[in-house]
Short mmCIF file of C-alpha atoms and ligand atoms in Angstrom, two decimals:
data_model
loop_
_atom_site.label_atom_id
_atom_site.label_comp_id
_atom_site.label_asym_id
_atom_site.label_seq_id
_atom_site.Cartn_x
_atom_site.Cartn_y
_atom_site.Cartn_z
CA MET F 1 0.00 0.00 0.00
CA ALA F 2 2.92 2.38 0.76
CA ASP F 3 3.76 2.96 -2.91
CA GLU F 4 0.14 3.23 -4.01
CA LYS F 5 -0.71 6.35 -5.93
CA ARG F 6 -2.24 9.12 -3.80
CA LEU F 7 -4.82 11.38 -5.36
CA PHE F 8 -6.43 14.65 -4.27
CA LEU F 9 -9.89 15.83 -5.20
CA GLY F 10 -10.99 19.45 -5.65
CA LEU F 11 -14.68 20.31 -5.99
CA ASP F 12 -15.79 23.68 -7.29
CA SER F 13 -19.36 24.77 -6.67
CA SER F 14 -19.59 27.87 -8.86
CA THR F 15 -22.63 29.98 -9.72
CA GLN F 16 -23.34 27.91 -12.80
CA GLY F 17 -22.27 24.38 -12.00
CA LEU F 18 -20.30 21.86 -10.00
CA LYS F 19 -16.94 20.63 -11.17
CA CYS F 20 -14.32 18.23 -9.91
CA THR F 21 -10.61 17.94 -10.57
CA ILE F 22 -8.47 15.05 -9.33
CA ILE F 23 -4.69 15.54 -9.23
CA ASP F 24 -1.78 13.34 -8.24
CA GLU F 25 1.08 14.34 -5.94
CA ALA F 26 3.06 15.69 -8.91
CA LEU F 27 0.13 18.05 -9.63
CA ASN F 28 -0.92 16.28 -12.83
CA THR F 29 -4.64 16.37 -13.48
CA VAL F 30 -5.85 12.79 -13.77
CA TYR F 31 -9.61 13.29 -13.98
CA GLU F 32 -12.12 16.10 -14.48
CA ARG F 33 -15.87 16.27 -14.78
CA ALA F 34 -18.40 19.10 -14.64
CA ILE F 35 -22.12 19.47 -14.48
CA ASN F 36 -24.13 22.54 -15.34
CA PHE F 37 -27.12 23.43 -13.18
CA ASP F 38 -29.38 24.79 -15.95
CA ARG F 39 -28.62 21.99 -18.40
CA ASP F 40 -28.27 18.98 -16.11
CA LEU F 41 -30.76 19.86 -13.39
CA PRO F 42 -33.48 21.71 -15.34
CA ARG F 43 -36.13 20.84 -12.77
CA PHE F 44 -34.72 23.57 -10.50
CA GLY F 45 -35.55 26.15 -13.17
CA THR F 46 -32.41 28.28 -12.80
CA LYS F 47 -30.93 30.61 -15.38
CA GLY F 48 -27.18 30.83 -15.10
CA GLY F 49 -27.56 28.82 -11.88
CA VAL F 50 -29.70 31.48 -10.21
CA GLN F 51 -33.22 32.82 -9.88
CA ALA F 52 -33.32 36.61 -10.23
CA ASP F 53 -36.16 38.83 -9.05
CA GLY F 54 -35.02 42.43 -9.36
CA LEU F 55 -32.19 43.06 -6.93
CA LYS F 56 -32.91 39.76 -5.17
CA VAL F 57 -30.93 36.82 -6.53
CA THR F 58 -31.05 33.30 -5.07
CA SER F 59 -30.30 29.67 -5.89
CA PRO F 60 -32.27 26.66 -4.63
CA SER F 61 -30.14 25.18 -1.83
CA LEU F 62 -31.32 21.64 -2.64
CA MET F 63 -29.96 22.03 -6.17
CA TRP F 64 -26.42 21.92 -4.77
CA VAL F 65 -27.23 18.65 -3.00
CA ALA F 66 -28.69 17.17 -6.20
CA ALA F 67 -25.61 18.38 -8.08
CA LEU F 68 -23.29 16.52 -5.73
CA ASP F 69 -25.35 13.34 -6.20
CA LEU F 70 -25.19 13.71 -9.96
CA LEU F 71 -21.49 14.48 -10.11
CA LEU F 72 -20.61 11.53 -7.88
CA GLU F 73 -22.81 9.22 -9.99
CA GLN F 74 -21.02 10.40 -13.10
CA MET F 75 -17.62 9.89 -11.50
CA ARG F 76 -18.60 6.37 -10.55
CA ALA F 77 -19.91 5.68 -14.07
CA ASP F 78 -16.58 6.93 -15.48
CA ASN F 79 -14.66 4.61 -13.14
CA ALA F 80 -12.89 7.66 -11.72
CA PRO F 81 -10.12 6.52 -9.33
CA LEU F 82 -12.09 7.41 -6.21
CA ALA F 83 -10.51 4.68 -4.08
CA LEU F 84 -7.14 6.43 -4.35
CA VAL F 85 -8.36 9.84 -3.18
CA ARG F 86 -6.61 10.74 0.10
CA ALA F 87 -8.09 14.18 0.68
CA ILE F 88 -10.85 16.42 -0.65
CA SER F 89 -11.10 20.19 -0.59
CA GLY F 90 -13.18 22.58 -2.58
CA SER F 91 -14.37 25.99 -3.47
CA GLY F 92 -17.73 27.66 -3.42
CA GLN F 93 -19.07 30.84 -4.94
CA GLN F 94 -18.40 33.44 -2.26
CA HIS F 95 -20.94 35.04 0.11
CA GLY F 96 -23.93 32.72 -0.60
CA SER F 97 -25.58 31.43 2.57
CA VAL F 98 -27.34 28.13 3.29
CA TRP F 99 -29.94 28.11 6.06
CA LEU F 100 -30.19 24.79 7.90
CA ASN F 101 -32.93 23.84 10.32
CA ALA F 102 -32.97 21.75 13.50
CA LYS F 103 -33.25 18.47 11.59
CA ALA F 104 -30.16 19.09 9.52
CA GLU F 105 -27.46 17.95 11.92
CA GLY F 106 -29.08 14.59 12.67
CA LYS F 107 -29.91 13.93 9.03
CA LEU F 108 -26.35 14.66 7.99
CA ARG F 109 -24.94 12.42 10.70
CA ASN F 110 -27.19 9.54 9.64
CA LEU F 111 -26.61 9.64 5.88
CA GLN F 112 -27.40 6.29 4.29
CA ALA F 113 -25.48 4.77 1.39
CA ASP F 114 -28.49 3.27 -0.34
CA GLN F 115 -30.18 6.54 -1.28
CA PRO F 116 -29.10 9.71 -3.01
CA LEU F 117 -28.41 12.70 -0.77
CA GLU F 118 -31.27 14.70 -2.26
CA ALA F 119 -33.87 12.18 -1.08
CA GLN F 120 -32.44 12.23 2.44
CA LEU F 121 -31.87 15.96 2.82
CA ALA F 122 -34.84 17.60 1.10
CA ASP F 123 -36.24 18.93 4.39
CA ILE F 124 -33.11 20.25 6.12
CA PHE F 125 -33.47 23.87 5.00
CA ALA F 126 -34.98 26.66 7.08
CA ILE F 127 -35.01 28.75 3.90
CA ALA F 128 -35.26 26.95 0.57
CA ASP F 129 -33.52 29.55 -1.58
CA SER F 130 -30.03 30.72 -0.72
CA PRO F 131 -29.18 34.37 -1.29
CA VAL F 132 -26.12 34.39 -3.57
CA TRP F 133 -23.37 36.85 -4.46
CA MET F 134 -25.37 38.46 -7.28
CA ASP F 135 -27.95 39.72 -4.79
CA SER F 136 -27.92 43.50 -4.29
CA SER F 137 -31.06 43.81 -2.19
CA THR F 138 -29.50 44.65 1.19
CA GLY F 139 -28.69 48.35 0.75
CA ALA F 140 -30.68 49.29 3.87
CA GLN F 141 -28.89 46.68 6.01
CA CYS F 142 -25.47 47.80 4.73
CA ALA F 143 -26.24 51.39 5.67
CA ALA F 144 -27.56 50.40 9.11
CA ARG F 145 -24.61 48.14 9.93
CA GLU F 146 -22.10 50.77 8.77
CA ARG F 147 -23.82 53.30 11.02
CA ALA F 148 -23.74 50.91 13.95
CA LEU F 149 -20.06 50.10 13.47
CA GLY F 150 -18.79 53.66 13.04
CA GLY F 151 -18.88 54.13 9.27
CA ALA F 152 -17.65 52.48 6.10
CA GLN F 153 -13.94 52.81 6.89
CA ALA F 154 -14.45 51.37 10.38
CA VAL F 155 -16.23 48.34 8.86
CA ALA F 156 -13.41 47.94 6.34
CA ASP F 157 -10.76 48.20 9.06
CA LEU F 158 -12.54 45.59 11.17
CA THR F 159 -13.68 43.10 8.51
CA GLY F 160 -11.54 43.82 5.42
CA SER F 161 -14.31 45.44 3.36
CA ARG F 162 -16.89 48.14 3.84
CA ALA F 163 -20.44 46.79 3.93
CA TYR F 164 -21.29 45.27 0.54
CA GLU F 165 -24.77 44.14 -0.42
CA ARG F 166 -23.72 40.59 -1.25
CA PHE F 167 -21.62 40.07 1.89
CA THR F 168 -23.25 37.48 4.11
CA GLY F 169 -23.60 39.58 7.29
CA ASN F 170 -25.83 42.04 5.45
CA GLN F 171 -27.82 39.18 3.94
CA ILE F 172 -28.27 37.69 7.41
CA ALA F 173 -29.43 41.05 8.81
CA LYS F 174 -32.06 41.24 6.05
CA ILE F 175 -33.36 37.74 6.69
CA TYR F 176 -33.55 38.40 10.43
CA GLU F 177 -35.55 41.57 9.74
CA ASN F 178 -37.86 40.23 7.03
CA GLN F 179 -38.23 36.56 7.96
CA PRO F 180 -37.81 36.40 11.76
CA ASP F 181 -39.53 33.01 11.95
CA ALA F 182 -37.15 31.51 9.42
CA TYR F 183 -34.22 33.02 11.31
CA ALA F 184 -35.48 31.51 14.56
CA ALA F 185 -35.91 28.11 12.86
CA THR F 186 -32.30 28.17 11.67
CA SER F 187 -29.81 26.08 13.63
CA HIS F 188 -26.85 26.71 11.40
CA ILE F 189 -25.91 29.19 8.69
CA ALA F 190 -23.33 27.81 6.26
CA LEU F 191 -21.56 29.45 3.35
CA VAL F 192 -21.69 27.55 0.07
CA SER F 193 -18.07 26.70 0.81
CA SER F 194 -18.89 25.14 4.18
CA PHE F 195 -22.15 23.54 3.07
CA ILE F 196 -20.62 21.17 0.50
CA PRO F 197 -18.07 19.75 2.97
CA SER F 198 -20.88 19.46 5.53
CA LEU F 199 -22.53 17.00 3.12
CA LEU F 200 -19.24 15.14 2.81
CA ILE F 201 -18.44 14.81 6.50
CA GLY F 202 -22.02 14.36 7.65
CA GLY F 203 -21.99 17.30 10.06
CA PHE F 204 -21.57 21.08 10.10
CA ALA F 205 -18.17 21.90 8.60
CA PRO F 206 -16.61 25.12 9.88
CA ILE F 207 -16.16 28.21 7.71
CA ASP F 208 -12.55 28.88 6.69
CA ALA F 209 -10.92 32.23 7.42
CA SER F 210 -10.46 33.13 3.78
CA ASP F 211 -14.10 32.75 2.74
CA GLY F 212 -15.17 34.00 6.19
CA SER F 213 -13.57 37.31 5.17
CA GLY F 214 -16.41 37.80 2.67
CA MET F 215 -19.09 38.22 5.30
CA ASN F 216 -18.47 41.62 6.98
CA LEU F 217 -18.55 39.62 10.22
CA MET F 218 -14.99 38.39 10.78
CA ASP F 219 -12.16 40.36 12.37
CA ILE F 220 -9.74 40.32 9.44
CA ARG F 221 -6.62 40.36 11.62
CA ARG F 222 -7.66 38.00 14.42
CA LYS F 223 -9.63 35.66 12.16
CA THR F 224 -12.42 35.30 14.72
CA TRP F 225 -16.00 36.57 14.58
CA ALA F 226 -16.02 40.26 15.50
CA PRO F 227 -18.47 40.63 18.42
CA ALA F 228 -19.53 44.16 17.40
CA ALA F 229 -20.29 42.99 13.86
CA LEU F 230 -22.34 40.04 15.14
CA ASP F 231 -24.24 42.23 17.60
CA CYS F 232 -25.51 44.65 14.97
CA THR F 233 -26.64 41.82 12.65
CA ALA F 234 -28.92 39.38 14.45
CA PRO F 235 -29.25 37.82 17.92
CA GLY F 236 -27.62 34.49 18.74
CA LEU F 237 -25.57 34.59 15.56
CA ALA F 238 -22.25 33.21 16.87
CA ALA F 239 -23.92 29.91 17.77
CA LYS F 240 -25.52 29.64 14.33
CA LEU F 241 -22.22 30.31 12.54
CA GLY F 242 -19.97 27.92 14.46
CA PRO F 243 -16.18 28.26 14.52
CA ILE F 244 -13.71 29.60 11.94
CA VAL F 245 -10.70 27.51 10.91
CA ALA F 246 -7.51 28.20 8.96
CA SER F 247 -7.94 27.19 5.33
CA HIS F 248 -5.39 24.35 5.42
CA GLU F 249 -7.07 22.58 8.33
CA GLN F 250 -8.86 19.26 8.18
CA VAL F 251 -12.57 19.70 8.98
CA GLY F 252 -13.48 16.04 9.18
CA THR F 253 -13.35 12.62 7.56
CA LEU F 254 -15.51 11.57 4.63
CA HIS F 255 -18.77 10.09 5.92
CA PRO F 256 -18.81 6.26 5.61
CA SER F 257 -21.86 6.37 3.32
CA PHE F 258 -19.66 7.76 0.52
CA SER F 259 -17.21 4.90 0.87
CA GLN F 260 -20.06 2.41 0.72
CA ARG F 261 -21.87 4.03 -2.20
CA TYR F 262 -18.96 5.24 -4.34
CA GLY F 263 -15.92 3.24 -3.28
CA PHE F 264 -13.90 5.96 -1.55
CA ALA F 265 -11.38 4.76 1.04
CA ALA F 266 -12.48 4.73 4.67
CA ASP F 267 -10.28 7.56 5.96
CA VAL F 268 -10.40 10.31 3.35
CA GLN F 269 -9.55 13.68 4.88
CA VAL F 270 -11.84 16.60 4.14
CA ILE F 271 -9.83 19.84 4.19
CA ALA F 272 -11.64 23.17 4.73
CA PHE F 273 -13.27 24.44 1.55
CA SER F 274 -12.90 28.11 0.67
CA GLY F 275 -14.29 30.70 -1.74
CA ASP F 276 -13.78 30.43 -5.47
CA ASN F 277 -11.53 33.49 -5.58
CA PRO F 278 -9.25 32.35 -2.73
CA ASN F 279 -8.99 28.97 -4.45
CA SER F 280 -8.11 30.66 -7.71
CA LEU F 281 -5.27 32.42 -5.92
CA ALA F 282 -4.03 28.96 -4.92
CA GLY F 283 -4.67 27.49 -8.38
CA LEU F 284 -2.73 30.31 -10.04
CA ARG F 285 0.07 29.91 -7.48
CA LEU F 286 0.23 33.61 -6.60
CA GLN F 287 2.95 34.02 -4.02
CA ASP F 288 4.64 37.26 -4.96
CA PRO F 289 3.06 40.69 -4.40
CA GLY F 290 4.06 41.64 -8.01
CA ASP F 291 1.76 38.96 -9.43
CA ILE F 292 -1.90 39.67 -9.97
CA ALA F 293 -4.56 37.47 -11.47
CA ILE F 294 -7.46 38.63 -13.58
CA SER F 295 -10.29 36.17 -13.76
CA LEU F 296 -12.70 36.76 -16.61
CA GLY F 297 -16.01 35.07 -16.04
CA THR F 298 -19.62 35.84 -15.16
CA SER F 299 -18.04 38.20 -12.66
CA ASP F 300 -14.59 39.58 -13.40
CA THR F 301 -12.24 39.60 -10.47
CA VAL F 302 -8.74 40.95 -9.95
CA PHE F 303 -6.79 39.60 -7.03
CA GLY F 304 -3.28 39.36 -5.68
CA PHE F 305 -1.18 38.26 -2.73
CA LEU F 306 -0.53 40.94 -0.08
CA ALA F 307 1.80 40.73 2.88
CA ASP F 308 -0.26 43.21 4.87
CA ALA F 309 -3.82 44.48 4.89
CA LYS F 310 -4.81 48.08 4.21
CA PRO F 311 -8.58 47.85 3.87
CA SER F 312 -10.29 50.64 1.96
CA ALA F 313 -13.80 51.98 2.34
CA SER F 314 -13.95 52.99 -1.29
CA GLU F 315 -13.01 49.85 -3.15
CA GLY F 316 -11.89 46.27 -3.03
CA HIS F 317 -11.76 43.60 -0.40
CA ILE F 318 -9.09 42.23 1.87
CA PHE F 319 -9.41 38.52 2.58
CA ALA F 320 -7.34 36.19 4.73
CA ASN F 321 -4.93 34.38 2.43
CA PRO F 322 -6.01 30.75 1.84
CA VAL F 323 -2.48 29.30 1.59
CA ALA F 324 -0.43 31.57 3.87
CA PRO F 325 -2.22 32.03 7.21
CA ASP F 326 -0.31 35.21 8.15
CA ALA F 327 -0.79 36.94 4.80
CA TYR F 328 -3.75 38.47 2.99
CA MET F 329 -5.16 38.74 -0.48
CA ALA F 330 -6.83 41.76 -2.02
CA MET F 331 -9.58 41.51 -4.57
CA LEU F 332 -11.74 43.69 -6.76
CA CYS F 333 -14.97 42.26 -8.05
CA TYR F 334 -16.97 43.37 -11.07
CA LYS F 335 -20.46 42.17 -11.77
CA ASN F 336 -20.37 43.26 -15.40
CA GLY F 337 -18.00 40.67 -16.83
CA SER F 338 -18.64 38.14 -19.56
CA LEU F 339 -22.38 38.71 -19.83
CA THR F 340 -21.77 42.38 -20.58
CA ARG F 341 -19.05 41.60 -23.15
CA GLU F 342 -21.43 39.10 -24.75
CA PHE F 343 -24.20 41.71 -24.82
CA ILE F 344 -22.03 44.10 -26.85
CA ARG F 345 -20.88 41.21 -29.04
CA ASP F 346 -24.53 40.52 -29.83
CA GLN F 347 -25.43 44.17 -30.34
CA SER F 348 -22.39 45.29 -32.30
CA ALA F 349 -20.69 42.23 -33.78
CA GLY F 350 -23.65 40.12 -34.91
CA GLY F 351 -23.05 37.64 -32.09
CA SER F 352 -19.63 36.61 -33.44
CA TRP F 353 -16.37 36.83 -31.49
CA LYS F 354 -14.50 36.70 -34.79
CA THR F 355 -16.28 39.83 -36.04
CA TYR F 356 -15.69 41.40 -32.63
CA ALA F 357 -11.93 40.82 -32.92
CA GLN F 358 -11.90 42.27 -36.45
CA LEU F 359 -13.76 45.38 -35.32
CA LEU F 360 -11.30 45.78 -32.48
CA GLU F 361 -8.36 45.40 -34.81
CA ALA F 362 -9.78 48.05 -37.14
CA SER F 363 -10.22 50.67 -34.38
CA PRO F 364 -7.42 52.76 -32.86
CA VAL F 365 -5.88 51.99 -29.47
CA GLY F 366 -7.49 54.47 -27.06
CA ASN F 367 -10.67 54.57 -29.17
CA GLY F 368 -10.08 58.18 -30.26
CA GLY F 369 -10.83 59.14 -26.64
CA CYS F 370 -14.26 57.46 -26.61
CA ILE F 371 -15.04 55.91 -23.24
CA GLY F 372 -18.08 53.84 -22.31
CA PHE F 373 -19.59 52.43 -19.12
CA TYR F 374 -21.73 49.37 -19.70
CA ILE F 375 -23.67 48.64 -16.52
CA ARG F 376 -26.00 45.79 -17.43
CA ASP F 377 -26.14 44.56 -13.82
CA PRO F 378 -25.78 46.77 -10.74
CA GLU F 379 -22.01 47.20 -10.44
CA ILE F 380 -19.85 46.50 -7.41
CA THR F 381 -16.66 48.36 -8.44
CA PRO F 382 -17.39 51.22 -8.23
CA PRO F 383 -20.85 50.83 -6.72
CA ILE F 384 -23.40 51.80 -9.40
CA LEU F 385 -26.83 50.41 -8.67
CA LYS F 386 -28.59 52.08 -11.57
CA THR F 387 -28.11 50.03 -14.74
CA GLY F 388 -27.57 51.67 -18.12
CA ILE F 389 -24.98 52.53 -20.75
CA TRP F 390 -23.11 55.81 -20.62
CA ARG F 391 -20.99 56.78 -23.64
CA PHE F 392 -18.64 59.78 -23.80
CA ASP F 393 -16.89 61.08 -26.90
CA GLY F 394 -13.28 62.31 -27.09
CA GLU F 395 -14.35 65.68 -25.64
CA GLY F 396 -16.09 64.08 -22.67
CA LYS F 397 -19.54 64.87 -24.06
CA ARG F 398 -22.24 62.26 -23.37
CA VAL F 399 -23.46 60.71 -26.62
CA ASP F 400 -26.27 58.25 -27.32
CA ARG F 401 -24.47 56.01 -29.75
CA PHE F 402 -21.06 54.73 -30.74
CA GLU F 403 -20.11 53.00 -33.95
CA PRO F 404 -20.08 49.20 -33.47
CA ALA F 405 -16.24 49.13 -33.43
CA GLN F 406 -16.17 51.92 -30.83
CA ASP F 407 -18.57 50.01 -28.59
CA CYS F 408 -16.47 46.83 -28.89
CA ARG F 409 -13.28 48.66 -28.00
CA ALA F 410 -14.88 50.78 -25.29
CA VAL F 411 -16.07 47.71 -23.35
CA TYR F 412 -12.66 46.05 -23.31
CA GLU F 413 -10.65 49.21 -22.64
CA GLY F 414 -13.08 50.46 -19.99
CA GLN F 415 -13.02 47.18 -18.07
CA PHE F 416 -9.22 47.11 -17.85
CA LEU F 417 -8.84 50.84 -17.17
CA SER F 418 -11.18 50.37 -14.24
CA MET F 419 -9.17 47.40 -12.97
CA ARG F 420 -5.94 49.39 -13.27
CA LEU F 421 -7.43 52.41 -11.50
CA HIS F 422 -9.00 50.53 -8.59
CA GLY F 423 -6.19 47.97 -8.40
CA ARG F 424 -3.71 50.80 -7.82
CA ASN F 425 -5.85 51.96 -4.92
CA VAL F 426 -5.80 48.57 -3.16
CA GLY F 427 -2.02 48.32 -3.49
CA PHE F 428 -1.40 46.23 -6.61
CA LYS F 429 1.83 46.95 -8.46
CA PRO F 430 1.66 44.28 -11.14
CA HIS F 431 4.80 43.03 -12.88
CA ARG F 432 3.05 40.00 -14.25
CA ILE F 433 -0.59 39.17 -14.90
CA LEU F 434 -2.12 35.72 -14.87
CA ALA F 435 -5.32 35.61 -16.89
CA THR F 436 -7.88 32.97 -16.14
CA GLY F 437 -11.58 32.21 -16.56
CA GLY F 438 -13.62 31.49 -19.68
CA ALA F 439 -12.81 34.71 -21.55
CA SER F 440 -9.04 34.35 -21.06
CA VAL F 441 -8.90 32.43 -24.36
CA ASP F 442 -9.86 35.64 -26.22
CA MET F 443 -6.51 36.92 -27.43
CA SER F 444 -7.84 40.31 -28.52
CA LEU F 445 -9.05 40.86 -24.97
CA ILE F 446 -5.69 39.73 -23.57
CA ARG F 447 -3.87 42.17 -25.86
CA VAL F 448 -5.85 45.11 -24.41
CA MET F 449 -5.16 43.80 -20.89
CA ALA F 450 -1.36 43.72 -21.45
CA ASP F 451 -1.33 47.22 -22.96
CA VAL F 452 -3.52 48.85 -20.33
CA PHE F 453 -1.43 47.42 -17.45
CA GLY F 454 1.94 47.55 -19.24
CA ALA F 455 2.68 44.04 -17.98
CA PRO F 456 3.16 40.67 -19.67
CA VAL F 457 0.17 38.35 -19.52
CA PHE F 458 0.45 34.63 -18.82
CA VAL F 459 -2.23 31.98 -18.91
CA ALA F 460 -2.51 28.78 -17.00
CA GLU F 461 -2.87 25.65 -19.10
CA LYS F 462 -6.27 25.18 -17.52
CA SER F 463 -8.69 28.04 -17.26
CA ASP F 464 -10.59 26.70 -14.22
CA SER F 465 -8.22 27.81 -11.50
CA ALA F 466 -10.78 27.53 -8.68
CA SER F 467 -11.26 23.79 -9.14
CA LEU F 468 -7.54 23.17 -9.60
CA GLY F 469 -6.73 25.39 -6.62
CA ALA F 470 -9.14 23.32 -4.54
CA ALA F 471 -7.27 20.15 -5.53
CA TYR F 472 -3.92 21.82 -4.68
CA ARG F 473 -5.34 22.80 -1.31
CA ALA F 474 -6.51 19.25 -0.68
CA LEU F 475 -2.90 18.16 -1.22
CA HIS F 476 -1.61 21.07 0.87
CA GLY F 477 -3.95 20.35 3.79
CA TRP F 478 -3.11 16.66 3.62
CA CYS F 479 0.66 17.41 3.68
CA CYS F 480 0.24 19.75 6.67
CA ARG F 481 -1.66 17.01 8.43
CA GLN F 482 0.90 14.34 7.58
CA THR F 483 3.83 16.41 8.84
CA GLY F 484 1.93 17.75 11.85
CA ALA F 485 3.05 21.32 11.02
CA PHE F 486 2.29 24.01 8.48
CA VAL F 487 4.02 23.26 5.17
CA PRO F 488 4.73 26.34 2.99
CA PHE F 489 2.44 26.19 -0.04
CA GLY F 490 5.43 26.78 -2.34
CA GLU F 491 6.76 23.35 -1.40
CA ILE F 492 3.63 21.72 -2.74
CA LEU F 493 4.08 23.58 -6.02
CA ARG F 494 7.72 22.65 -6.64
CA THR F 495 6.89 20.37 -9.57
CA SER F 496 4.45 22.72 -11.29
CA ALA F 497 5.06 23.64 -14.93
CA PRO F 498 5.65 27.34 -15.74
CA PHE F 499 2.76 29.40 -17.09
CA LYS F 500 2.68 30.26 -20.78
CA GLN F 501 3.23 33.90 -21.77
CA VAL F 502 0.60 35.04 -24.28
CA ALA F 503 1.08 38.81 -24.53
CA THR F 504 3.86 41.38 -24.17
CA PRO F 505 2.79 44.99 -23.63
CA ASP F 506 3.30 47.56 -26.34
CA ALA F 507 5.06 50.60 -24.80
CA ALA F 508 3.30 53.19 -26.98
CA ALA F 509 -0.15 51.72 -26.34
CA HIS F 510 0.59 51.56 -22.61
CA ALA F 511 1.65 55.24 -22.54
CA LEU F 512 -1.61 56.15 -24.26
CA TYR F 513 -3.65 54.25 -21.68
CA THR F 514 -1.68 55.88 -18.86
CA ALA F 515 -2.61 59.27 -20.27
CA MET F 516 -6.24 58.17 -20.56
CA LEU F 517 -6.53 56.88 -17.00
CA GLU F 518 -7.28 60.16 -15.20
CA ARG F 519 -9.97 61.07 -17.75
CA TYR F 520 -11.45 57.63 -17.26
CA ALA F 521 -11.45 58.19 -13.46
CA GLU F 522 -13.27 61.52 -13.81
CA LEU F 523 -15.94 60.09 -16.09
CA GLU F 524 -16.39 57.08 -13.87
CA ALA F 525 -16.95 59.38 -10.87
CA LYS F 526 -19.57 61.22 -12.90
CA VAL F 527 -21.39 57.99 -13.77
CA ALA F 528 -21.15 56.76 -10.17
CA GLN F 529 -22.90 59.98 -9.04
CA LEU F 530 -25.99 58.79 -10.89
CA ARG F 531 -26.32 56.11 -8.26
CA ARG F 532 -27.73 58.73 -5.95
CA ASN F 533 -30.36 59.89 -8.45
C1 LIG P 601 -16.53 37.77 -5.08
O1 LIG P 601 -16.63 38.67 -4.02
C2 LIG P 601 -17.80 37.50 -5.73
O2 LIG P 601 -18.83 37.95 -5.30
C3 LIG P 601 -17.83 36.61 -6.93
O3 LIG P 601 -16.60 36.56 -7.57
C4 LIG P 601 -18.27 35.24 -6.53
O4 LIG P 601 -17.35 34.65 -5.67
C5 LIG P 601 -18.49 34.40 -7.78
F1 LIG P 601 -18.70 33.15 -7.48
#
């Protein structure tokens, strides 16, 4: 048995689906599988994995249980090497909360191997629909909690971020206010990232410090719940949240029902799950403050490793670092990512990325000074709740229309100018960019990214860094456990292949974008003002 291959499983519960990646100790991917909520579980009726009703956006909690059943069935049907898995970790979309009732703990403990999870756990929820990160309906609670805690900067200093609508503490405050009976019937509030391992261990898995940083409830430096933040949210909250653990810690052992049903070994370690963005930091192996990652997906995010935390009330988030317990990560999040780029592709390029790239090629770098703001969904960075499109010509005059090529260029340039502007404010000084996420295969987009930042762009061989990062963290947590001490994450990564460089910045284009940045900032401030109207 000593020389038997050891494998590590990462699960990624994203907004749209559930994915698994199995790696070996040399970090080779040996198996992958993904399911999509809309396509594979149509009975839950989601669109893009969610149900939207104005500013309120939720996902059916039971859908995630059904998704785990389905994924495991598919893995078994594929003869995936489940018996060799030594540890499991995972990632979840950040901020989403799962509301479990008094039956949940017992039902989880008594999971049976002869039935799917969904059939056993259908009645464990105090609230059937989980608020998710796309929800922006808690403006009133954000304002009230900021007032109670001494203002936006005080909340940022305490928790790493000012109060954001999607952050779980504000969501909890809203549920306590609007559904007091449901709140009272809740025994445990999990994040998506602690709910999935709860299914695996058959009990309530603790929240890890890195994903716990996305709640406006955790003291970002002590990595414990902040009493003042709990007190202004809802009564009895500490007991419903349970403890916080460091991200590399083991949270339990795989429940025996999974060994019986799917052939896992008897002693598989379950390592704390974390948020998708923290896992992407691990998957992209960011360990140097000069490295930043830009993830281009439903939401665009920019994140990087930071040695110290300087939280800001105006933008960005500071999270506990998922692979270096004494360090931090900073992140900017944009709601208008791929869906907004696709909207302009459909409007201006006849739905074709090829035409889009040609239009981009045919238009000048800097767009003749034309700048656009495409707010299809209420934006997070900077906060702009009112949706709409604002176009400004080279003189800064608001115009109703751009030519199709100008629209195509304005979306790409505007998104990266914003990332450069706000990234500078949270302390990023990028020497190297790692691009990831679905849209990172679009080389015309990558070209604009390199030129705006004036930094070379690299891509990982695999674009799903959250799932891979989860598998790396399973290995990391397992190694820490084996040695009985914290193992630097870099040691785990020793055998990893270098990333591939895909773009070198053009100095002239970069200088032009640098000159454009302050104008962009002024126009952005003007558009953000409209939020108050
Ligand atoms: C980060 O703060 C976000 O809200 C999103 O990137 C979600 O994590 C997407 F899953």
